[in-house]
C-alpha atoms as a printed R data frame, in Angstrom:
    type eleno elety resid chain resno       x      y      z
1   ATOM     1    CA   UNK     A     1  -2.288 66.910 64.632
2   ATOM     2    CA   UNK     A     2  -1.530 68.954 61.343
3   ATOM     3    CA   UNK     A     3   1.722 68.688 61.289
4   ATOM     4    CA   UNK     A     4   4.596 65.769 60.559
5   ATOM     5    CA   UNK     A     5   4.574 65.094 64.275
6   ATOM     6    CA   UNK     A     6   8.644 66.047 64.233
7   ATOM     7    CA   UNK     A     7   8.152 68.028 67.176
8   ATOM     8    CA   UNK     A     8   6.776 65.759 69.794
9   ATOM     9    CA   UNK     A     9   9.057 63.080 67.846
10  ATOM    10    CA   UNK     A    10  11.763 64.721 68.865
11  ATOM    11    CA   UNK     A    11  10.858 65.323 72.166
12  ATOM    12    CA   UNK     A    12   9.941 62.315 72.803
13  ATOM    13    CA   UNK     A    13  13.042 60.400 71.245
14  ATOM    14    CA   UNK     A    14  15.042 62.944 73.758
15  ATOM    15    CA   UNK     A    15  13.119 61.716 77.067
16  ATOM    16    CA   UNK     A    16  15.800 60.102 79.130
17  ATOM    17    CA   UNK     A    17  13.006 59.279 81.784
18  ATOM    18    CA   UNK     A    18  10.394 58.207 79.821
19  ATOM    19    CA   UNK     A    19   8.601 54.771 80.444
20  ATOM    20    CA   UNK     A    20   4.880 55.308 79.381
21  ATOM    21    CA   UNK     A    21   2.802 57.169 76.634
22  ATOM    22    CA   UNK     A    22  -0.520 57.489 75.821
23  ATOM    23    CA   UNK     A    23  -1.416 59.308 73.599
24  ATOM    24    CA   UNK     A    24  -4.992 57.509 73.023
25  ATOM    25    CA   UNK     A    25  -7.999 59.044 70.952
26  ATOM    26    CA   UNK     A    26  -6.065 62.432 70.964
27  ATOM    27    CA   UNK     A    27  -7.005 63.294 67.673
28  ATOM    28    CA   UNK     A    28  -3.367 62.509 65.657
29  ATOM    29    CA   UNK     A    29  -2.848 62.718 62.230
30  ATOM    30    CA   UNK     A    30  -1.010 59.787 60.497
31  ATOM    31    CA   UNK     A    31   2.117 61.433 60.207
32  ATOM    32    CA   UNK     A    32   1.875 62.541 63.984
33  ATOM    33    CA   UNK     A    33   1.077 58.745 65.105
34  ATOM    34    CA   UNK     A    34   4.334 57.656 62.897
35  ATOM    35    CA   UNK     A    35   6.618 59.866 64.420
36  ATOM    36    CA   UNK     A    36   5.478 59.133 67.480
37  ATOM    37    CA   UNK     A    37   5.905 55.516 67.320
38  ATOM    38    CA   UNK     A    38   9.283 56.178 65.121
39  ATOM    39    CA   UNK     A    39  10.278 57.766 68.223
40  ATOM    40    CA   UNK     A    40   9.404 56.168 71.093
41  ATOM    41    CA   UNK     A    41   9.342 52.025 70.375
42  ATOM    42    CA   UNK     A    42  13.301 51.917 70.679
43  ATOM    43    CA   UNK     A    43  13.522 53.271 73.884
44  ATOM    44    CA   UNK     A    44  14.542 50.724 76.406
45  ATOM    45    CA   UNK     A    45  12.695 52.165 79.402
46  ATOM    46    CA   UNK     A    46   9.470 51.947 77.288
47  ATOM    47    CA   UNK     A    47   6.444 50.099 78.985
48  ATOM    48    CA   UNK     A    48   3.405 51.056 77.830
49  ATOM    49    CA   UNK     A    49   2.522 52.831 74.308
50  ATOM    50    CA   UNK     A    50  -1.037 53.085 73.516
51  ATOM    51    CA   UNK     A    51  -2.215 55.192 70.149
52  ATOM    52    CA   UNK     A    52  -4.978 54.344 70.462
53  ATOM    53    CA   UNK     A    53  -8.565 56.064 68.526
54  ATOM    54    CA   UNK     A    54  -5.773 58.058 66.317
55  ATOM    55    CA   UNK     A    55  -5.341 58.114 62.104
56  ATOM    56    CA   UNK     A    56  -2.572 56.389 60.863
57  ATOM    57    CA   UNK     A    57  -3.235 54.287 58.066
58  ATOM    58    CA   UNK     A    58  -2.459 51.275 56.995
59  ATOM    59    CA   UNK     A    59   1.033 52.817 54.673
60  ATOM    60    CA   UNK     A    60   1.556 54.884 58.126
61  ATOM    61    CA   UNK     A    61   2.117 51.510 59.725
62  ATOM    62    CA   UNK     A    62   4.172 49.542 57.011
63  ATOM    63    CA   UNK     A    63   6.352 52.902 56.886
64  ATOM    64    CA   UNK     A    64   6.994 53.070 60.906
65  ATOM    65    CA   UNK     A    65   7.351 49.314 61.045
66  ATOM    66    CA   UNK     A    66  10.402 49.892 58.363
67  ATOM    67    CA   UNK     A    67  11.637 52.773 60.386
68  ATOM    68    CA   UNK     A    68  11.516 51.201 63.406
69  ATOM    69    CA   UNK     A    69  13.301 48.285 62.514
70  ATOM    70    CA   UNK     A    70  16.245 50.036 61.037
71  ATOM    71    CA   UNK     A    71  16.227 52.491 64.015
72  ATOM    72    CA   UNK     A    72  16.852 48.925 66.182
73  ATOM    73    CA   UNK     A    73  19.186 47.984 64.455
74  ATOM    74    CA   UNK     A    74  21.529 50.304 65.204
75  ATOM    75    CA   UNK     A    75  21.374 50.163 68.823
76  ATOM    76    CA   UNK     A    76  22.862 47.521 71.082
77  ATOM    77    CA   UNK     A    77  21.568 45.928 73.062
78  ATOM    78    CA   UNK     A    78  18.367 45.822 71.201
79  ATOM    79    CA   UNK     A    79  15.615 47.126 73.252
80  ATOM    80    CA   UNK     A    80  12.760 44.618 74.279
81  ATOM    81    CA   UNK     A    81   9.211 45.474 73.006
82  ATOM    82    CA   UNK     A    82   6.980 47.504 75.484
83  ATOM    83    CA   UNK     A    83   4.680 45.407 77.805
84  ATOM    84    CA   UNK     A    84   1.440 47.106 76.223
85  ATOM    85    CA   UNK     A    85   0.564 48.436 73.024
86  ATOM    86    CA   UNK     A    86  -2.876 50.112 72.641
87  ATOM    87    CA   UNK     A    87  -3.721 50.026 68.568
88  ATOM    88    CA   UNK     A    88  -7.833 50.107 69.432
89  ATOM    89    CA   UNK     A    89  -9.886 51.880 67.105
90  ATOM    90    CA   UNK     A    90  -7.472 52.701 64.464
91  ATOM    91    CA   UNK     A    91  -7.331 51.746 60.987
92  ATOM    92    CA   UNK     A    92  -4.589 49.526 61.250
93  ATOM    93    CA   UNK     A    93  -6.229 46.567 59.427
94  ATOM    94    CA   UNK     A    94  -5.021 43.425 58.196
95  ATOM    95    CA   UNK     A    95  -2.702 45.055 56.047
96  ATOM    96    CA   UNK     A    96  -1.135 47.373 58.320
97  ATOM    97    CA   UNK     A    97  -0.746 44.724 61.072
98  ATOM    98    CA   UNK     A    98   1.499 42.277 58.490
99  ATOM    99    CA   UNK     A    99   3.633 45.400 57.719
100 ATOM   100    CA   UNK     A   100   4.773 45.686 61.302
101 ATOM   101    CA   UNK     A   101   4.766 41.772 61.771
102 ATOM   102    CA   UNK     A   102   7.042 41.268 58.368
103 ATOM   103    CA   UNK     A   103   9.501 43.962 59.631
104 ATOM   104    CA   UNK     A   104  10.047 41.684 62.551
105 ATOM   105    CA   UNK     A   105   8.585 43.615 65.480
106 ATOM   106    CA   UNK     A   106   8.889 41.803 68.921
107 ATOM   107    CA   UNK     A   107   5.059 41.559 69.958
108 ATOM   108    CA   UNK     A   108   4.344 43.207 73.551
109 ATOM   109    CA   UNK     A   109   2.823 41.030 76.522
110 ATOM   110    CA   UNK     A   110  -0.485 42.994 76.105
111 ATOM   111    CA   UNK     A   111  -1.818 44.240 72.105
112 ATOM   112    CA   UNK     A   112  -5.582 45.571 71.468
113 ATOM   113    CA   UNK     A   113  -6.361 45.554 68.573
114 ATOM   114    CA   UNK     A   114  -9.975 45.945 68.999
115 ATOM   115    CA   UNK     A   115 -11.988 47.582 66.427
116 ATOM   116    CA   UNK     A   116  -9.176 47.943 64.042
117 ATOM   117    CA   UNK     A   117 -11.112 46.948 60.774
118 ATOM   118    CA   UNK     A   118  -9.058 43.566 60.947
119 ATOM   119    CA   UNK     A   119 -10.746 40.314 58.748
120 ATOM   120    CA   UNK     A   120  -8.585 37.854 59.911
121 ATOM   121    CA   UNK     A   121  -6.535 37.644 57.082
122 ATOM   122    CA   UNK     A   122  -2.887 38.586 59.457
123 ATOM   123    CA   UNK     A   123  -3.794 36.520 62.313
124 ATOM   124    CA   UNK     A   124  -1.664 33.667 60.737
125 ATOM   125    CA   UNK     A   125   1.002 36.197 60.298
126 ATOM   126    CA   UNK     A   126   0.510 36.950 64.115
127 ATOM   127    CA   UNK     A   127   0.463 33.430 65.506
128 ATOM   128    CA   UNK     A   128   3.642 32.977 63.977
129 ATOM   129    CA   UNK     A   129   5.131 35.490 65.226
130 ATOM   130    CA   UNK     A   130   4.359 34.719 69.320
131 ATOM   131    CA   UNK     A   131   5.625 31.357 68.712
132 ATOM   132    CA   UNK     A   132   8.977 31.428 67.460
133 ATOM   133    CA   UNK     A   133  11.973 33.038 69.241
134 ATOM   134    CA   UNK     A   134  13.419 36.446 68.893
135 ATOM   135    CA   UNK     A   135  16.620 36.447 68.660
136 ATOM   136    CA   UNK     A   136  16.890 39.664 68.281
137 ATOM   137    CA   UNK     A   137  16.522 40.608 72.355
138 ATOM   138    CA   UNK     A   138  17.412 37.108 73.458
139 ATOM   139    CA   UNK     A   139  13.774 35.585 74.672
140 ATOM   140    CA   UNK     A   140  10.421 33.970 73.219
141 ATOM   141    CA   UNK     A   141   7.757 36.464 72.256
142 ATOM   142    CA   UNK     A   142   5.777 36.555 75.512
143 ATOM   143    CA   UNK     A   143   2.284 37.778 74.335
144 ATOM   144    CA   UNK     A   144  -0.421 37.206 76.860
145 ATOM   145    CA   UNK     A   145  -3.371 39.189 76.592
146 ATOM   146    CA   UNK     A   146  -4.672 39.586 73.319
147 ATOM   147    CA   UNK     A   147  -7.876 41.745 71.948
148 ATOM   148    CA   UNK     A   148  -9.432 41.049 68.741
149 ATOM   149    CA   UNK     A   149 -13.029 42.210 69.362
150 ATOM   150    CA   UNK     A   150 -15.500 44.888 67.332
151 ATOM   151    CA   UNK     A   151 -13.484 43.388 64.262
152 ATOM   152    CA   UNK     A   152 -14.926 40.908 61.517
153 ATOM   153    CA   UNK     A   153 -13.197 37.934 62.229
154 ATOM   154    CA   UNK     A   154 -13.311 35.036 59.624
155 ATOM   155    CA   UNK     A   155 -13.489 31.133 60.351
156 ATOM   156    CA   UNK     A   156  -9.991 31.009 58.551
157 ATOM   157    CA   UNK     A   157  -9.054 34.143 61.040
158 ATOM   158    CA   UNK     A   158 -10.042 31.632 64.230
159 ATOM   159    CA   UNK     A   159  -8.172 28.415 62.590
160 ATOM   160    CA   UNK     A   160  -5.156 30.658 63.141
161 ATOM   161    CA   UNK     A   161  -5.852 31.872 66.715
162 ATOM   162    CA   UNK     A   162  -6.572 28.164 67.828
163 ATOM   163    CA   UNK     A   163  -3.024 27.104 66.025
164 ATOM   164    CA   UNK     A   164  -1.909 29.610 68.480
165 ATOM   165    CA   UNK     A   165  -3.510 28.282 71.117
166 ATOM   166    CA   UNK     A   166  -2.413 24.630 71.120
167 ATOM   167    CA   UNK     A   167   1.128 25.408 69.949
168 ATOM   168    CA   UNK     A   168   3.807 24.276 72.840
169 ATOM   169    CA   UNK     A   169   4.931 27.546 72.775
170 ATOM   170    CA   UNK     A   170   2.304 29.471 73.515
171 ATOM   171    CA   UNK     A   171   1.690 31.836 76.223
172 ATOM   172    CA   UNK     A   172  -1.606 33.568 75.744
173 ATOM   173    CA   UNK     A   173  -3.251 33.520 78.940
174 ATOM   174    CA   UNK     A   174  -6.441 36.469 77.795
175 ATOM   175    CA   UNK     A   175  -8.449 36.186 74.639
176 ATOM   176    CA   UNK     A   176 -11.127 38.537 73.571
177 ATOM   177    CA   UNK     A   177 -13.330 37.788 70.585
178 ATOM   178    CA   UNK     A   178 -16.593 39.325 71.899
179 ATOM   179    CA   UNK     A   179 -18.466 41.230 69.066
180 ATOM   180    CA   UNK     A   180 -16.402 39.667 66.196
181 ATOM   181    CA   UNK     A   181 -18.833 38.672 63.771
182 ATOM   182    CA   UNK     A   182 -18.249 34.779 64.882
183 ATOM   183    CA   UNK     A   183 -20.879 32.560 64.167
184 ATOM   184    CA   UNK     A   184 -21.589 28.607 64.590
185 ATOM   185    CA   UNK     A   185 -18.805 27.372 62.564
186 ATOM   186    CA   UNK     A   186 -16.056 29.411 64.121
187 ATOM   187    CA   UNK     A   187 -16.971 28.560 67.796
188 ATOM   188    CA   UNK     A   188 -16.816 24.653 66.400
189 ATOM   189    CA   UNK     A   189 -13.185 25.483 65.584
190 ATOM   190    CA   UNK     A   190 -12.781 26.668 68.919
191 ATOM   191    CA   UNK     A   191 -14.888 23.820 70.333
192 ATOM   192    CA   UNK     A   192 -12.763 21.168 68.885
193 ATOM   193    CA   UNK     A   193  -9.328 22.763 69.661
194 ATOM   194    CA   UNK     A   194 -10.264 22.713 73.502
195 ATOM   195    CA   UNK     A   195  -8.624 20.296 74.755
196 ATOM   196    CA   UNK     A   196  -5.165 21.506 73.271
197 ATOM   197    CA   UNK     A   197  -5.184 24.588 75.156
198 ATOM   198    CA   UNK     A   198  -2.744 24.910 77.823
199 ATOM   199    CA   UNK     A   199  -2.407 28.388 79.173
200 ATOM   200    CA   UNK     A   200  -5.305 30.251 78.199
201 ATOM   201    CA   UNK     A   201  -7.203 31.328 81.078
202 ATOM   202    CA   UNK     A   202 -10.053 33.823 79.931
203 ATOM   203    CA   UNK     A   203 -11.798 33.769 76.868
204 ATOM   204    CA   UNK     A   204 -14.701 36.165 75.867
205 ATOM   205    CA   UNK     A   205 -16.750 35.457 73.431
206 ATOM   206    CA   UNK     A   206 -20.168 37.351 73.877
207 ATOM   207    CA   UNK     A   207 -21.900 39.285 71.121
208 ATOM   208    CA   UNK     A   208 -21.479 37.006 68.565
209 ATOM   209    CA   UNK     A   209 -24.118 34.853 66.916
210 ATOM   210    CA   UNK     A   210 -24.212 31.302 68.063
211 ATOM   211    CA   UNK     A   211 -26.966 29.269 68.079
212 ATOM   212    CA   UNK     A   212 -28.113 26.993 70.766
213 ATOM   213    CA   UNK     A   213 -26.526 23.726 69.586
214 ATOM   214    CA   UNK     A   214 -23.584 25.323 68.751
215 ATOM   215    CA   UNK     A   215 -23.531 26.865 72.614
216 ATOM   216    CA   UNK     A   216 -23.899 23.165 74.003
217 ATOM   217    CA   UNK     A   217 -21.543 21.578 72.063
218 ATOM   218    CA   UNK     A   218 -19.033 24.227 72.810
219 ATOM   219    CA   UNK     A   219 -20.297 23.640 76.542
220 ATOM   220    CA   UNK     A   220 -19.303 19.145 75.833
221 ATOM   221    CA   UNK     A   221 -15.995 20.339 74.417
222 ATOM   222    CA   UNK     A   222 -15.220 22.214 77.578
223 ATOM   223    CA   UNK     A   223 -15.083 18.949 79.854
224 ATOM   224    CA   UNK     A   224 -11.846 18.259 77.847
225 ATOM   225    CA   UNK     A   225 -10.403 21.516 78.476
226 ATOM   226    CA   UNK     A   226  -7.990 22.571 81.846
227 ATOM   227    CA   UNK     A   227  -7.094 25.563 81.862
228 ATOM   228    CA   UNK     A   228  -9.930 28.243 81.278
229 ATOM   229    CA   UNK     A   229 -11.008 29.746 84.613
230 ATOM   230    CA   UNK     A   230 -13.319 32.061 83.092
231 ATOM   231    CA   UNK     A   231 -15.643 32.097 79.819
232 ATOM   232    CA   UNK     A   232 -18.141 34.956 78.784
233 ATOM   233    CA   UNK     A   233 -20.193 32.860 76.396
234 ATOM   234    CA   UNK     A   234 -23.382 34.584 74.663
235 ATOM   235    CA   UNK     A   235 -25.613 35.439 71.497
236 ATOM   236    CA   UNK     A   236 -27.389 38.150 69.522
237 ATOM   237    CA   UNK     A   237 -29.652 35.715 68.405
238 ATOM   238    CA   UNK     A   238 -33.113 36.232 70.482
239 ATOM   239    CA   UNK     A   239 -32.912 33.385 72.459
240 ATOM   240    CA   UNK     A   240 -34.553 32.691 76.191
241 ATOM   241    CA   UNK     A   241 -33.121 32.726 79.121
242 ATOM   242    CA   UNK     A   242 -33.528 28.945 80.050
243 ATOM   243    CA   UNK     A   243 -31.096 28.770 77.124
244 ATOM   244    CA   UNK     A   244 -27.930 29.653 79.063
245 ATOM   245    CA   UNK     A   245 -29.405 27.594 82.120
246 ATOM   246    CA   UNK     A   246 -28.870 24.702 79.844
247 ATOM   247    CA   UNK     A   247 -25.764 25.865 78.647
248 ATOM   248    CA   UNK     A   248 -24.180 26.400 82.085
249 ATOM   249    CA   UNK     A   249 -25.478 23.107 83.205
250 ATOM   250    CA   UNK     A   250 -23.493 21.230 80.304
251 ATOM   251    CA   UNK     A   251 -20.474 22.867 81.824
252 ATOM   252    CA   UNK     A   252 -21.422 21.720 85.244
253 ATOM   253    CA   UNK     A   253 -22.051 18.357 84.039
254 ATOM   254    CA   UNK     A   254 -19.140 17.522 81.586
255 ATOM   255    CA   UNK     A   255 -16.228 19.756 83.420
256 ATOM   256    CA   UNK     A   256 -14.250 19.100 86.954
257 ATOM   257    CA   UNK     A   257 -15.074 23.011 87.499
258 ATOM   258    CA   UNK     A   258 -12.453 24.642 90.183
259 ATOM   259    CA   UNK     A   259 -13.126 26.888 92.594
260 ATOM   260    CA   UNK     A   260 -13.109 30.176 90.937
261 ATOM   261    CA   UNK     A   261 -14.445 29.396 87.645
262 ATOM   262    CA   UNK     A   262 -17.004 32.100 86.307
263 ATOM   263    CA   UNK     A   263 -19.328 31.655 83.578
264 ATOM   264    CA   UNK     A   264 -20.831 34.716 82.233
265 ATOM   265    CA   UNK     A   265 -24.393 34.498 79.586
């Protein structure tokens, strides 16, 4: 990982065969992870791409995102964007994520970007982004599983995920904010933007702080809400037990539960 990656770039770039890579928590340098990626996120046959616990930097990112995009470019058909991208535990941050969302990257069905130092500040960016068409290989962005925990999400940060959420054109179906940094006033956001949400179908949301009211009245919201089939839902705060007895007996009470709903405390 001491080198400019150009090597494995190449080799990689060559690979007539190649459909996965990961290349996770391997110890790469920044200019090693952006050769890599250079390489690699143009090739049509590409599935899964997962960098995951590496050291690029947020300038390591805005320069592959401007390499990759020219590198598209030139190629026809474009290539569609793998299925899964594994960014966890890298230094991306908000920064680095808008540099590869404003050089028009197609988002994959699966991202993590847990534990990537992000603030919130690019989620906007992001929601745009799996809403509107890409022209550029013919289809709607069709990101469905999405991980945001072990970052420090901001209420502003949520606003934008629950845009998401409610737009028409969404198609998130997986949502993990467990061990953001949420408190009471971002699970209101999410509490009151309930009943808009049409595809999502698991959302985690333990290790945050909530208190008890704000548990229960996320807990009333849910009888206005159709589609979750499964909700982790708890607190650092020291509370007892008989807490999320309560809780899960809202949800009982005020949602037409299906068969195969889980509730996790």
């Amino acid at each position: 990982g001491t080198d400019d990656g150009a090597p494995l770039g190449q080799a990689l770039a060559e690979s007539q065969a190649l459909t996965s890579v990961f290349l996770a928590d391997a110890g790469l340098s920044g200019p090693v992870v952006r050769s890599t990626l250079i390489a690699v996120a143009t090739n049509p046959r590409l599935a899964m791409l997962d960098v995951s616990g590496n050291y690029a930097t947020a300038e390591n990112y805005r320069k592959i995102a401007r390499s990759v995009t020219q590198r598209a470019k030139s190629l026809a058909p474009i290539p569609p964007p793998p299925l899964f991208l594994g960014l966890r535990n890298t230094r991306v941050r908000d920064s680095g994520l808008r540099h590869l969302l404003d050089a028009g990257l197609s988002l994959p069905e699966t991202l993590r970007l847990d534990g990537t130092h992000l603030d919130g500040t690019s989620l906007g960016a992001l929601a745009r982004c799996a809403t509107r068409p890409d022209t550029k290989v013919g289809q709607a962005s069709f990101l469905r599983h999405l991980t945001l925990a072990c970052n420090n999400i901001s209420v502003d940060g949520v606003r934008a995920i629950t845009a998401l959420l409610v737009d028409p054109l969404c198609r998130l179906e997986t949502l993990d904010l467990s061990c953001a940094h949420l408190g009471d006033a971002a699970l209101a956001v999410l509490a009151d933007s309930l009943a808009g949400m049409h595809t999502l179908r698991s959302l985690r949301l333990d290790g945050n702080k909530f208190s008890h009211a704000a548990m229960n009245r996320f807990a009333e919201s849910m009888g206005d809400n159709r589609s979750l089939t499964q909700l982790s839902l708890s607190t650092q705060e020291d509370l007892p037990q008989n807490v999320f007895y309560t809780t899960y007996n809202i949800l009982l009470r005020n949602r037409a539960v299906r068969d195969g709903f889980h509730f996790a405390s």
